[in-house]
């Protein structure tokens, strides 16, 4: 197992190096550069050129025949080897500081979305499978189909309009009521407010989390429901399930103990993929709900062609997805004792 | 007498009760930096204005220069030497004194590329200084020659050429005076969320949660009108619909840069007021005289007559847009020529005739580029472009509507082969006509139109050097006439950016320059 994990970690490193080179090149292929965006309407050619020079954007990207080390890439690689992802062109804020400040917000939202997806998606999938082709199945699958096909930004705005503006039950956006202040510990407001014993912060944090979690969790919820259903159907038709039923076990034990655990393998894979995507930052949801996570920051970085921000955000996203994939693979061994890694 | 005393005490206590509280502003996004002089984005400037003061301030809701950290300023006869008398007994939030050394320290940071506390090696660019002041120390184009201390409370700026508008420039919201002690102590990270910006302004910096909010607290020892609230929270809400939702839900108290369409929904909401900011921008259609058709002035004139600006402005801006024939917003109308008609004539039949006279009776086709993003001057560029295109087709000009990514759009408009016709605009930095004209006409302007006659360039130079409004008005009247008859930049609108506030927010007077201090705002009656 250890050897397997080490091998996977090495492979992860090569993937990250590849991602770094590709992202570095591709980011610079996007037309329009940071100088132009930052200067906006002021961007006349002389000013842009002076700005590019000051930022070092006039240097060759990968290859410089006269002075091979004097390229944008080597400068970046040099920084990266010291663990420095650079600083945002516009803000001058170190990318690593931004990631540190924003990742907890993204994790908190991802957990909220995942809880919503699992709490609704898993039972819906199980119920649909147990009631195959009956009205309950049809209802669950229709709802999940709608969930998959609904654009997140549209759903987000509708939720806000219904539950924050028309019926003022929940706050429209943000993470916490502006009047509530306490020093953060982990950066996850809900957890921190509990640790600090601030019930007002806890309640406000949960209230702020509900709408974005639903918006972000709807698609994973629908996917999980569908996968759970099909996986359960497959398992329920297996001989050992029939045997378990035949030997007189009650239906509940058969479903939850015998069928569900075995049906979970593909579901865990899907959940893992979804977690990776969620933690990489939910661009639309975070933007709509002014959620200060990785996604809204990356979106802004892309609009502004802030190269260090885009590079840092994508490399970090790739790292998160790789780690989550590894954890999912390792969890297989727990779920199915027949799986061994060597 | 006793009754009077009691009612006075009651009035006092109710006044004390009314003051205080938390004022929440829905900001269009996170500031780029709270370091003065290093950025231009509105989200940064509005927060900076609360923390910093500038040497010269502007009267509420106007562009008229009034004393700020400088109590008075004088120049020599030809406006090449400017002496500012500084306000005494002003302290930075860190307790250090504001004086001539502090002013010179700040100016050197922005102006001198070799200044040790400029931190340019960390990527700081102070771009706006170069743009407003011509260039940096050691560059021929920069017009600041030196900045010297006359005494502890007097500073002299010597310029290489006459600049009559210098007080407006140095007083623009970009150049807030920061504490040298704080800058030296915090180094290159000054202005980032990890720093503590220090100025002399009505509010002191408290905290900045990345991506979420900034909190500033009332400065109890402010030299001018003290803040009426305990603190201001700037929440970062990038989506403008969401800002409207937050305002209507009561989770923010006031906000800016709303969609013009939001005015209607605010009208039907008993809890909020729409606020129209004074217009200080121009949205226009730019024609490229390098184009084989557009090089003919008759063709350009025909285009100017082919679309009904008034109807378009009414349709897309409603009450919040003004259409006229000036490149300058209404507050600068003193610089317009009386000989120029109020607006371009709308006469499609005459336009068609002009096209025929120019040799194109059957018309021709052109690319018309519209911007992919909404700006205060063009809130819905695509719809506006479609309306103009439909009218141009009426006189035989077939228009191919095109757009591209904003970054690329800004770049390609200035790069060969350039755009034939495109939409763009400008929002002013300070209250002088030169700030508008020189951005799009003359030698330092955008290179998109290929139009740069010498007489216009000369007049622009004279405008910069002219002293007093009446001398300037004469020169800018000529510039107005020339540019009007050139039909190169056809002004479509001066829009009033739409803002909104809760009914209980009182005393907010938005500035045409985009940033104003919040110290006079009260929130009496906020639940």
mmCIF file with all atom_site columns, N, CA, C and O in Angstrom, chain A residues 31-32 36-37 39 41-44 51 54 90 92-93 98 102 160 165 172-173 176 288 290 292 305, chain B residues 32 122-123 127 131 174 193 210-211 213 235 237 242 246 375 377 405 407 410-411 413-414 425 429 444:
data_model
loop_
_atom_site.group_PDB
_atom_site.id
_atom_site.type_symbol
_atom_site.label_atom_id
_atom_site.label_alt_id
_atom_site.label_comp_id
_atom_site.label_asym_id
_atom_site.label_entity_id
_atom_site.label_seq_id
_atom_site.pdbx_PDB_ins_code
_atom_site.Cartn_x
_atom_site.Cartn_y
_atom_site.Cartn_z
_atom_site.occupancy
_atom_site.B_iso_or_equiv
_atom_site.pdbx_formal_charge
_atom_site.auth_seq_id
_atom_site.auth_comp_id
_atom_site.auth_asym_id
_atom_site.auth_atom_id
_atom_site.pdbx_PDB_model_num
ATOM 1   N N  . UNK A 1 31  ? -5.979  35.910 -25.986 1.00 0.00 ? 31  UNK A N  1
ATOM 2   C CA . UNK A 1 31  ? -5.745  37.261 -26.516 1.00 0.00 ? 31  UNK A CA 1
ATOM 3   C C  . UNK A 1 31  ? -6.014  38.331 -25.455 1.00 0.00 ? 31  UNK A C  1
ATOM 4   O O  . UNK A 1 31  ? -6.852  38.139 -24.580 1.00 0.00 ? 31  UNK A O  1
ATOM 5   N N  . UNK A 1 32  ? -5.293  39.427 -25.546 1.00 0.00 ? 32  UNK A N  1
ATOM 6   C CA . UNK A 1 32  ? -5.456  40.522 -24.580 1.00 0.00 ? 32  UNK A CA 1
ATOM 7   C C  . UNK A 1 32  ? -4.580  40.233 -23.377 1.00 0.00 ? 32  UNK A C  1
ATOM 8   O O  . UNK A 1 32  ? -4.567  39.111 -22.881 1.00 0.00 ? 32  UNK A O  1
ATOM 9   N N  . UNK A 1 36  ? -3.432  45.655 -20.792 1.00 0.00 ? 36  UNK A N  1
ATOM 10  C CA . UNK A 1 36  ? -4.580  46.246 -21.488 1.00 0.00 ? 36  UNK A CA 1
ATOM 11  C C  . UNK A 1 36  ? -5.805  46.251 -20.594 1.00 0.00 ? 36  UNK A C  1
ATOM 12  O O  . UNK A 1 36  ? -6.526  47.246 -20.504 1.00 0.00 ? 36  UNK A O  1
ATOM 13  N N  . UNK A 1 37  ? -6.040  45.132 -19.899 1.00 0.00 ? 37  UNK A N  1
ATOM 14  C CA . UNK A 1 37  ? -7.242  45.061 -19.073 1.00 0.00 ? 37  UNK A CA 1
ATOM 15  C C  . UNK A 1 37  ? -7.143  46.028 -17.901 1.00 0.00 ? 37  UNK A C  1
ATOM 16  O O  . UNK A 1 37  ? -8.094  46.721 -17.572 1.00 0.00 ? 37  UNK A O  1
ATOM 17  N N  . UNK A 1 39  ? -5.519  48.783 -17.707 1.00 0.00 ? 39  UNK A N  1
ATOM 18  C CA . UNK A 1 39  ? -5.597  50.190 -18.104 1.00 0.00 ? 39  UNK A CA 1
ATOM 19  C C  . UNK A 1 39  ? -6.964  50.545 -18.675 1.00 0.00 ? 39  UNK A C  1
ATOM 20  O O  . UNK A 1 39  ? -7.326  51.711 -18.721 1.00 0.00 ? 39  UNK A O  1
ATOM 21  N N  . UNK A 1 41  ? -10.024 51.744 -20.609 1.00 0.00 ? 41  UNK A N  1
ATOM 22  C CA . UNK A 1 41  ? -10.177 52.757 -21.652 1.00 0.00 ? 41  UNK A CA 1
ATOM 23  C C  . UNK A 1 41  ? -8.907  53.590 -21.827 1.00 0.00 ? 41  UNK A C  1
ATOM 24  O O  . UNK A 1 41  ? -8.727  54.258 -22.824 1.00 0.00 ? 41  UNK A O  1
ATOM 25  N N  . UNK A 1 42  ? -8.040  53.564 -20.803 1.00 0.00 ? 42  UNK A N  1
ATOM 26  C CA . UNK A 1 42  ? -6.801  54.348 -20.897 1.00 0.00 ? 42  UNK A CA 1
ATOM 27  C C  . UNK A 1 42  ? -5.740  53.652 -21.742 1.00 0.00 ? 42  UNK A C  1
ATOM 28  O O  . UNK A 1 42  ? -4.645  54.173 -21.905 1.00 0.00 ? 42  UNK A O  1
ATOM 29  N N  . UNK A 1 43  ? -6.047  52.439 -22.188 1.00 0.00 ? 43  UNK A N  1
ATOM 30  C CA . UNK A 1 43  ? -5.013  51.618 -22.795 1.00 0.00 ? 43  UNK A CA 1
ATOM 31  C C  . UNK A 1 43  ? -4.614  52.097 -24.180 1.00 0.00 ? 43  UNK A C  1
ATOM 32  O O  . UNK A 1 43  ? -4.941  51.491 -25.177 1.00 0.00 ? 43  UNK A O  1
ATOM 33  N N  . UNK A 1 44  ? -3.894  53.214 -24.252 1.00 0.00 ? 44  UNK A N  1
ATOM 34  C CA . UNK A 1 44  ? -3.352  53.570 -25.561 1.00 0.00 ? 44  UNK A CA 1
ATOM 35  C C  . UNK A 1 44  ? -1.974  52.927 -25.709 1.00 0.00 ? 44  UNK A C  1
ATOM 36  O O  . UNK A 1 44  ? -1.330  52.577 -24.715 1.00 0.00 ? 44  UNK A O  1
ATOM 37  N N  . UNK A 1 51  ? 3.813   49.810 -19.568 1.00 0.00 ? 51  UNK A N  1
ATOM 38  C CA . UNK A 1 51  ? 3.288   48.968 -18.491 1.00 0.00 ? 51  UNK A CA 1
ATOM 39  C C  . UNK A 1 51  ? 3.804   47.533 -18.616 1.00 0.00 ? 51  UNK A C  1
ATOM 40  O O  . UNK A 1 51  ? 4.249   46.925 -17.646 1.00 0.00 ? 51  UNK A O  1
ATOM 41  N N  . UNK A 1 54  ? 7.338   47.320 -17.487 1.00 0.00 ? 54  UNK A N  1
ATOM 42  C CA . UNK A 1 54  ? 7.488   47.346 -16.029 1.00 0.00 ? 54  UNK A CA 1
ATOM 43  C C  . UNK A 1 54  ? 7.132   46.008 -15.399 1.00 0.00 ? 54  UNK A C  1
ATOM 44  O O  . UNK A 1 54  ? 7.669   45.615 -14.380 1.00 0.00 ? 54  UNK A O  1
ATOM 45  N N  . UNK A 1 90  ? -2.383  42.644 -10.471 1.00 0.00 ? 90  UNK A N  1
ATOM 46  C CA . UNK A 1 90  ? -3.163  43.817 -10.122 1.00 0.00 ? 90  UNK A CA 1
ATOM 47  C C  . UNK A 1 90  ? -3.030  44.136 -8.633  1.00 0.00 ? 90  UNK A C  1
ATOM 48  O O  . UNK A 1 90  ? -2.746  45.256 -8.254  1.00 0.00 ? 90  UNK A O  1
ATOM 49  N N  . UNK A 1 92  ? -0.980  42.724 -6.235  1.00 0.00 ? 92  UNK A N  1
ATOM 50  C CA . UNK A 1 92  ? 0.305   42.518 -5.542  1.00 0.00 ? 92  UNK A CA 1
ATOM 51  C C  . UNK A 1 92  ? 0.166   41.592 -4.342  1.00 0.00 ? 92  UNK A C  1
ATOM 52  O O  . UNK A 1 92  ? 1.088   41.457 -3.540  1.00 0.00 ? 92  UNK A O  1
ATOM 53  N N  . UNK A 1 93  ? -0.992  40.952 -4.189  1.00 0.00 ? 93  UNK A N  1
ATOM 54  C CA . UNK A 1 93  ? -1.162  40.031 -3.068  1.00 0.00 ? 93  UNK A CA 1
ATOM 55  C C  . UNK A 1 93  ? -0.559  38.684 -3.471  1.00 0.00 ? 93  UNK A C  1
ATOM 56  O O  . UNK A 1 93  ? -0.884  38.158 -4.544  1.00 0.00 ? 93  UNK A O  1
ATOM 57  N N  . UNK A 1 98  ? -3.580  34.388 -0.992  1.00 0.00 ? 98  UNK A N  1
ATOM 58  C CA . UNK A 1 98  ? -4.975  34.343 -1.467  1.00 0.00 ? 98  UNK A CA 1
ATOM 59  C C  . UNK A 1 98  ? -5.532  32.934 -1.301  1.00 0.00 ? 98  UNK A C  1
ATOM 60  O O  . UNK A 1 98  ? -6.655  32.756 -0.842  1.00 0.00 ? 98  UNK A O  1
ATOM 61  N N  . UNK A 1 102 ? -8.667  31.966 0.919   1.00 0.00 ? 102 UNK A N  1
ATOM 62  C CA . UNK A 1 102 ? -9.913  31.640 0.232   1.00 0.00 ? 102 UNK A CA 1
ATOM 63  C C  . UNK A 1 102 ? -10.288 30.164 0.262   1.00 0.00 ? 102 UNK A C  1
ATOM 64  O O  . UNK A 1 102 ? -11.468 29.825 0.140   1.00 0.00 ? 102 UNK A O  1
ATOM 65  N N  . UNK A 1 160 ? -32.235 33.186 -4.938  1.00 0.00 ? 160 UNK A N  1
ATOM 66  C CA . UNK A 1 160 ? -32.080 34.463 -4.242  1.00 0.00 ? 160 UNK A CA 1
ATOM 67  C C  . UNK A 1 160 ? -33.374 35.264 -4.344  1.00 0.00 ? 160 UNK A C  1
ATOM 68  O O  . UNK A 1 160 ? -33.864 35.813 -3.354  1.00 0.00 ? 160 UNK A O  1
ATOM 69  N N  . UNK A 1 165 ? -35.314 37.832 -1.506  1.00 0.00 ? 165 UNK A N  1
ATOM 70  C CA . UNK A 1 165 ? -35.953 39.113 -1.822  1.00 0.00 ? 165 UNK A CA 1
ATOM 71  C C  . UNK A 1 165 ? -37.467 39.036 -1.593  1.00 0.00 ? 165 UNK A C  1
ATOM 72  O O  . UNK A 1 165 ? -38.023 39.781 -0.796  1.00 0.00 ? 165 UNK A O  1
ATOM 73  N N  . UNK A 1 172 ? -29.206 37.103 0.877   1.00 0.00 ? 172 UNK A N  1
ATOM 74  C CA . UNK A 1 172 ? -28.972 36.877 -0.558  1.00 0.00 ? 172 UNK A CA 1
ATOM 75  C C  . UNK A 1 172 ? -27.550 36.424 -0.887  1.00 0.00 ? 172 UNK A C  1
ATOM 76  O O  . UNK A 1 172 ? -27.349 35.661 -1.812  1.00 0.00 ? 172 UNK A O  1
ATOM 77  N N  . UNK A 1 173 ? -26.560 36.929 -0.150  1.00 0.00 ? 173 UNK A N  1
ATOM 78  C CA . UNK A 1 173 ? -25.181 36.530 -0.491  1.00 0.00 ? 173 UNK A CA 1
ATOM 79  C C  . UNK A 1 173 ? -24.251 36.829 0.673   1.00 0.00 ? 173 UNK A C  1
ATOM 80  O O  . UNK A 1 173 ? -24.679 37.329 1.714   1.00 0.00 ? 173 UNK A O  1
ATOM 81  N N  . UNK A 1 176 ? -21.452 35.992 6.196   1.00 0.00 ? 176 UNK A N  1
ATOM 82  C CA . UNK A 1 176 ? -21.782 36.248 7.602   1.00 0.00 ? 176 UNK A CA 1
ATOM 83  C C  . UNK A 1 176 ? -22.364 37.648 7.709   1.00 0.00 ? 176 UNK A C  1
ATOM 84  O O  . UNK A 1 176 ? -22.009 38.525 6.919   1.00 0.00 ? 176 UNK A O  1
ATOM 85  N N  . UNK A 1 288 ? -21.959 34.421 -8.071  1.00 0.00 ? 288 UNK A N  1
ATOM 86  C CA . UNK A 1 288 ? -23.332 34.888 -7.828  1.00 0.00 ? 288 UNK A CA 1
ATOM 87  C C  . UNK A 1 288 ? -23.534 35.224 -6.354  1.00 0.00 ? 288 UNK A C  1
ATOM 88  O O  . UNK A 1 288 ? -24.137 36.237 -6.012  1.00 0.00 ? 288 UNK A O  1
ATOM 89  N N  . UNK A 1 290 ? -21.330 36.026 -4.117  1.00 0.00 ? 290 UNK A N  1
ATOM 90  C CA . UNK A 1 290 ? -20.226 36.809 -3.535  1.00 0.00 ? 290 UNK A CA 1
ATOM 91  C C  . UNK A 1 290 ? -19.507 35.983 -2.469  1.00 0.00 ? 290 UNK A C  1
ATOM 92  O O  . UNK A 1 290 ? -19.224 36.463 -1.373  1.00 0.00 ? 290 UNK A O  1
ATOM 93  N N  . UNK A 1 292 ? -16.390 34.367 -0.986  1.00 0.00 ? 292 UNK A N  1
ATOM 94  C CA . UNK A 1 292 ? -14.975 34.693 -1.199  1.00 0.00 ? 292 UNK A CA 1
ATOM 95  C C  . UNK A 1 292 ? -14.063 33.480 -1.282  1.00 0.00 ? 292 UNK A C  1
ATOM 96  O O  . UNK A 1 292 ? -13.117 33.336 -0.517  1.00 0.00 ? 292 UNK A O  1
ATOM 97  N N  . UNK A 1 305 ? -6.967  38.782 -16.904 1.00 0.00 ? 305 UNK A N  1
ATOM 98  C CA . UNK A 1 305 ? -5.728  38.203 -17.451 1.00 0.00 ? 305 UNK A CA 1
ATOM 99  C C  . UNK A 1 305 ? -4.598  38.306 -16.424 1.00 0.00 ? 305 UNK A C  1
ATOM 100 O O  . UNK A 1 305 ? -3.469  38.633 -16.774 1.00 0.00 ? 305 UNK A O  1
ATOM 101 N N  . UNK B 2 32  ? -8.437  46.598 -5.388  1.00 0.00 ? 32  UNK B N  1
ATOM 102 C CA . UNK B 2 32  ? -7.175  46.038 -5.856  1.00 0.00 ? 32  UNK B CA 1
ATOM 103 C C  . UNK B 2 32  ? -6.106  46.292 -4.803  1.00 0.00 ? 32  UNK B C  1
ATOM 104 O O  . UNK B 2 32  ? -5.304  45.424 -4.478  1.00 0.00 ? 32  UNK B O  1
ATOM 105 N N  . UNK B 2 122 ? 9.022   45.487 -6.482  1.00 0.00 ? 122 UNK B N  1
ATOM 106 C CA . UNK B 2 122 ? 8.028   44.480 -6.106  1.00 0.00 ? 122 UNK B CA 1
ATOM 107 C C  . UNK B 2 122 ? 6.824   44.520 -7.032  1.00 0.00 ? 122 UNK B C  1
ATOM 108 O O  . UNK B 2 122 ? 5.784   43.930 -6.737  1.00 0.00 ? 122 UNK B O  1
ATOM 109 N N  . UNK B 2 123 ? 6.946   45.227 -8.132  1.00 0.00 ? 123 UNK B N  1
ATOM 110 C CA . UNK B 2 123 ? 5.870   45.222 -9.132  1.00 0.00 ? 123 UNK B CA 1
ATOM 111 C C  . UNK B 2 123 ? 4.934   46.419 -9.036  1.00 0.00 ? 123 UNK B C  1
ATOM 112 O O  . UNK B 2 123 ? 3.958   46.497 -9.765  1.00 0.00 ? 123 UNK B O  1
ATOM 113 N N  . UNK B 2 127 ? 1.023   53.768 -12.096 1.00 0.00 ? 127 UNK B N  1
ATOM 114 C CA . UNK B 2 127 ? 0.693   54.109 -13.488 1.00 0.00 ? 127 UNK B CA 1
ATOM 115 C C  . UNK B 2 127 ? -0.052  55.438 -13.622 1.00 0.00 ? 127 UNK B C  1
ATOM 116 O O  . UNK B 2 127 ? 0.185   56.214 -14.533 1.00 0.00 ? 127 UNK B O  1
ATOM 117 N N  . UNK B 2 131 ? 0.253   58.887 -16.073 1.00 0.00 ? 131 UNK B N  1
ATOM 118 C CA . UNK B 2 131 ? -0.791  59.308 -17.013 1.00 0.00 ? 131 UNK B CA 1
ATOM 119 C C  . UNK B 2 131 ? -1.255  60.736 -16.759 1.00 0.00 ? 131 UNK B C  1
ATOM 120 O O  . UNK B 2 131 ? -1.482  61.496 -17.691 1.00 0.00 ? 131 UNK B O  1
ATOM 121 N N  . UNK B 2 174 ? -6.925  59.668 -6.508  1.00 0.00 ? 174 UNK B N  1
ATOM 122 C CA . UNK B 2 174 ? -5.852  58.654 -6.545  1.00 0.00 ? 174 UNK B CA 1
ATOM 123 C C  . UNK B 2 174 ? -4.751  58.971 -5.546  1.00 0.00 ? 174 UNK B C  1
ATOM 124 O O  . UNK B 2 174 ? -4.058  58.082 -5.088  1.00 0.00 ? 174 UNK B O  1
ATOM 125 N N  . UNK B 2 193 ? -4.239  43.120 1.778   1.00 0.00 ? 193 UNK B N  1
ATOM 126 C CA . UNK B 2 193 ? -5.048  42.755 2.948   1.00 0.00 ? 193 UNK B CA 1
ATOM 127 C C  . UNK B 2 193 ? -4.194  42.465 4.185   1.00 0.00 ? 193 UNK B C  1
ATOM 128 O O  . UNK B 2 193 ? -4.687  42.517 5.308   1.00 0.00 ? 193 UNK B O  1
ATOM 129 N N  . UNK B 2 210 ? -10.138 38.889 2.976   1.00 0.00 ? 210 UNK B N  1
ATOM 130 C CA . UNK B 2 210 ? -9.976  38.687 1.536   1.00 0.00 ? 210 UNK B CA 1
ATOM 131 C C  . UNK B 2 210 ? -11.249 38.158 0.889   1.00 0.00 ? 210 UNK B C  1
ATOM 132 O O  . UNK B 2 210 ? -11.820 37.178 1.343   1.00 0.00 ? 210 UNK B O  1
ATOM 133 N N  . UNK B 2 211 ? -11.652 38.840 -0.173  1.00 0.00 ? 211 UNK B N  1
ATOM 134 C CA . UNK B 2 211 ? -12.796 38.393 -0.968  1.00 0.00 ? 211 UNK B CA 1
ATOM 135 C C  . UNK B 2 211 ? -14.138 38.668 -0.313  1.00 0.00 ? 211 UNK B C  1
ATOM 136 O O  . UNK B 2 211 ? -15.174 38.412 -0.896  1.00 0.00 ? 211 UNK B O  1
ATOM 137 N N  . UNK B 2 213 ? -14.921 41.370 2.829   1.00 0.00 ? 213 UNK B N  1
ATOM 138 C CA . UNK B 2 213 ? -15.284 42.703 3.298   1.00 0.00 ? 213 UNK B CA 1
ATOM 139 C C  . UNK B 2 213 ? -14.080 43.480 3.852   1.00 0.00 ? 213 UNK B C  1
ATOM 140 O O  . UNK B 2 213 ? -13.067 42.891 4.202   1.00 0.00 ? 213 UNK B O  1
ATOM 141 N N  . UNK B 2 235 ? -18.897 45.557 1.744   1.00 0.00 ? 235 UNK B N  1
ATOM 142 C CA . UNK B 2 235 ? -19.040 44.149 1.344   1.00 0.00 ? 235 UNK B CA 1
ATOM 143 C C  . UNK B 2 235 ? -18.797 44.041 -0.157  1.00 0.00 ? 235 UNK B C  1
ATOM 144 O O  . UNK B 2 235 ? -19.282 44.848 -0.933  1.00 0.00 ? 235 UNK B O  1
ATOM 145 N N  . UNK B 2 237 ? -19.577 42.642 -3.520  1.00 0.00 ? 237 UNK B N  1
ATOM 146 C CA . UNK B 2 237 ? -20.652 41.918 -4.214  1.00 0.00 ? 237 UNK B CA 1
ATOM 147 C C  . UNK B 2 237 ? -20.511 42.246 -5.691  1.00 0.00 ? 237 UNK B C  1
ATOM 148 O O  . UNK B 2 237 ? -20.948 43.302 -6.155  1.00 0.00 ? 237 UNK B O  1
ATOM 149 N N  . UNK B 2 242 ? -27.211 41.113 -7.844  1.00 0.00 ? 242 UNK B N  1
ATOM 150 C CA . UNK B 2 242 ? -27.136 40.668 -6.455  1.00 0.00 ? 242 UNK B CA 1
ATOM 151 C C  . UNK B 2 242 ? -27.043 41.878 -5.511  1.00 0.00 ? 242 UNK B C  1
ATOM 152 O O  . UNK B 2 242 ? -27.596 41.862 -4.420  1.00 0.00 ? 242 UNK B O  1
ATOM 153 N N  . UNK B 2 246 ? -29.551 42.541 -2.488  1.00 0.00 ? 246 UNK B N  1
ATOM 154 C CA . UNK B 2 246 ? -29.087 42.777 -1.118  1.00 0.00 ? 246 UNK B CA 1
ATOM 155 C C  . UNK B 2 246 ? -29.691 44.076 -0.575  1.00 0.00 ? 246 UNK B C  1
ATOM 156 O O  . UNK B 2 246 ? -30.085 44.150 0.577   1.00 0.00 ? 246 UNK B O  1
ATOM 157 N N  . UNK B 2 375 ? -20.544 49.052 -19.317 1.00 0.00 ? 375 UNK B N  1
ATOM 158 C CA . UNK B 2 375 ? -19.828 50.138 -18.631 1.00 0.00 ? 375 UNK B CA 1
ATOM 159 C C  . UNK B 2 375 ? -20.862 51.171 -18.208 1.00 0.00 ? 375 UNK B C  1
ATOM 160 O O  . UNK B 2 375 ? -21.968 51.193 -18.740 1.00 0.00 ? 375 UNK B O  1
ATOM 161 N N  . UNK B 2 377 ? -21.283 54.112 -19.014 1.00 0.00 ? 377 UNK B N  1
ATOM 162 C CA . UNK B 2 377 ? -21.784 54.918 -20.132 1.00 0.00 ? 377 UNK B CA 1
ATOM 163 C C  . UNK B 2 377 ? -22.539 54.086 -21.170 1.00 0.00 ? 377 UNK B C  1
ATOM 164 O O  . UNK B 2 377 ? -23.386 54.619 -21.865 1.00 0.00 ? 377 UNK B O  1
ATOM 165 N N  . UNK B 2 405 ? -13.793 39.476 -26.919 1.00 0.00 ? 405 UNK B N  1
ATOM 166 C CA . UNK B 2 405 ? -13.430 39.584 -25.514 1.00 0.00 ? 405 UNK B CA 1
ATOM 167 C C  . UNK B 2 405 ? -12.897 40.988 -25.184 1.00 0.00 ? 405 UNK B C  1
ATOM 168 O O  . UNK B 2 405 ? -12.167 41.583 -25.973 1.00 0.00 ? 405 UNK B O  1
ATOM 169 N N  . UNK B 2 407 ? -10.629 42.295 -23.229 1.00 0.00 ? 407 UNK B N  1
ATOM 170 C CA . UNK B 2 407 ? -9.177  42.549 -23.252 1.00 0.00 ? 407 UNK B CA 1
ATOM 171 C C  . UNK B 2 407 ? -8.695  42.675 -24.698 1.00 0.00 ? 407 UNK B C  1
ATOM 172 O O  . UNK B 2 407 ? -7.908  43.559 -25.051 1.00 0.00 ? 407 UNK B O  1
ATOM 173 N N  . UNK B 2 410 ? -9.981  45.956 -26.376 1.00 0.00 ? 410 UNK B N  1
ATOM 174 C CA . UNK B 2 410 ? -9.194  47.144 -26.027 1.00 0.00 ? 410 UNK B CA 1
ATOM 175 C C  . UNK B 2 410 ? -7.872  47.171 -26.781 1.00 0.00 ? 410 UNK B C  1
ATOM 176 O O  . UNK B 2 410 ? -7.362  48.217 -27.160 1.00 0.00 ? 410 UNK B O  1
ATOM 177 N N  . UNK B 2 411 ? -7.324  45.982 -26.980 1.00 0.00 ? 411 UNK B N  1
ATOM 178 C CA . UNK B 2 411 ? -6.028  45.896 -27.656 1.00 0.00 ? 411 UNK B CA 1
ATOM 179 C C  . UNK B 2 411 ? -6.186  46.120 -29.168 1.00 0.00 ? 411 UNK B C  1
ATOM 180 O O  . UNK B 2 411 ? -5.465  46.911 -29.757 1.00 0.00 ? 411 UNK B O  1
ATOM 181 N N  . UNK B 2 413 ? -8.473  47.593 -30.932 1.00 0.00 ? 413 UNK B N  1
ATOM 182 C CA . UNK B 2 413 ? -8.942  48.901 -31.429 1.00 0.00 ? 413 UNK B CA 1
ATOM 183 C C  . UNK B 2 413 ? -7.747  49.797 -31.763 1.00 0.00 ? 413 UNK B C  1
ATOM 184 O O  . UNK B 2 413 ? -7.827  50.685 -32.587 1.00 0.00 ? 413 UNK B O  1
ATOM 185 N N  . UNK B 2 414 ? -6.619  49.552 -31.093 1.00 0.00 ? 414 UNK B N  1
ATOM 186 C CA . UNK B 2 414 ? -5.433  50.374 -31.297 1.00 0.00 ? 414 UNK B CA 1
ATOM 187 C C  . UNK B 2 414 ? -4.384  49.704 -32.159 1.00 0.00 ? 414 UNK B C  1
ATOM 188 O O  . UNK B 2 414 ? -3.247  50.148 -32.218 1.00 0.00 ? 414 UNK B O  1
ATOM 189 N N  . UNK B 2 425 ? -15.927 54.692 -24.460 1.00 0.00 ? 425 UNK B N  1
ATOM 190 C CA . UNK B 2 425 ? -16.294 55.866 -23.664 1.00 0.00 ? 425 UNK B CA 1
ATOM 191 C C  . UNK B 2 425 ? -15.203 56.249 -22.706 1.00 0.00 ? 425 UNK B C  1
ATOM 192 O O  . UNK B 2 425 ? -14.097 55.714 -22.754 1.00 0.00 ? 425 UNK B O  1
ATOM 193 N N  . UNK B 2 429 ? -11.405 61.882 -14.569 1.00 0.00 ? 429 UNK B N  1
ATOM 194 C CA . UNK B 2 429 ? -10.643 61.787 -13.323 1.00 0.00 ? 429 UNK B CA 1
ATOM 195 C C  . UNK B 2 429 ? -10.709 63.086 -12.531 1.00 0.00 ? 429 UNK B C  1
ATOM 196 O O  . UNK B 2 429 ? -10.621 63.085 -11.317 1.00 0.00 ? 429 UNK B O  1
ATOM 197 N N  . UNK B 2 444 ? -1.239  62.442 -27.401 1.00 0.00 ? 444 UNK B N  1
ATOM 198 C CA . UNK B 2 444 ? -1.133  61.382 -26.400 1.00 0.00 ? 444 UNK B CA 1
ATOM 199 C C  . UNK B 2 444 ? -2.392  60.525 -26.355 1.00 0.00 ? 444 UNK B C  1
ATOM 200 O O  . UNK B 2 444 ? -2.585  59.717 -25.454 1.00 0.00 ? 444 UNK B O  1
#
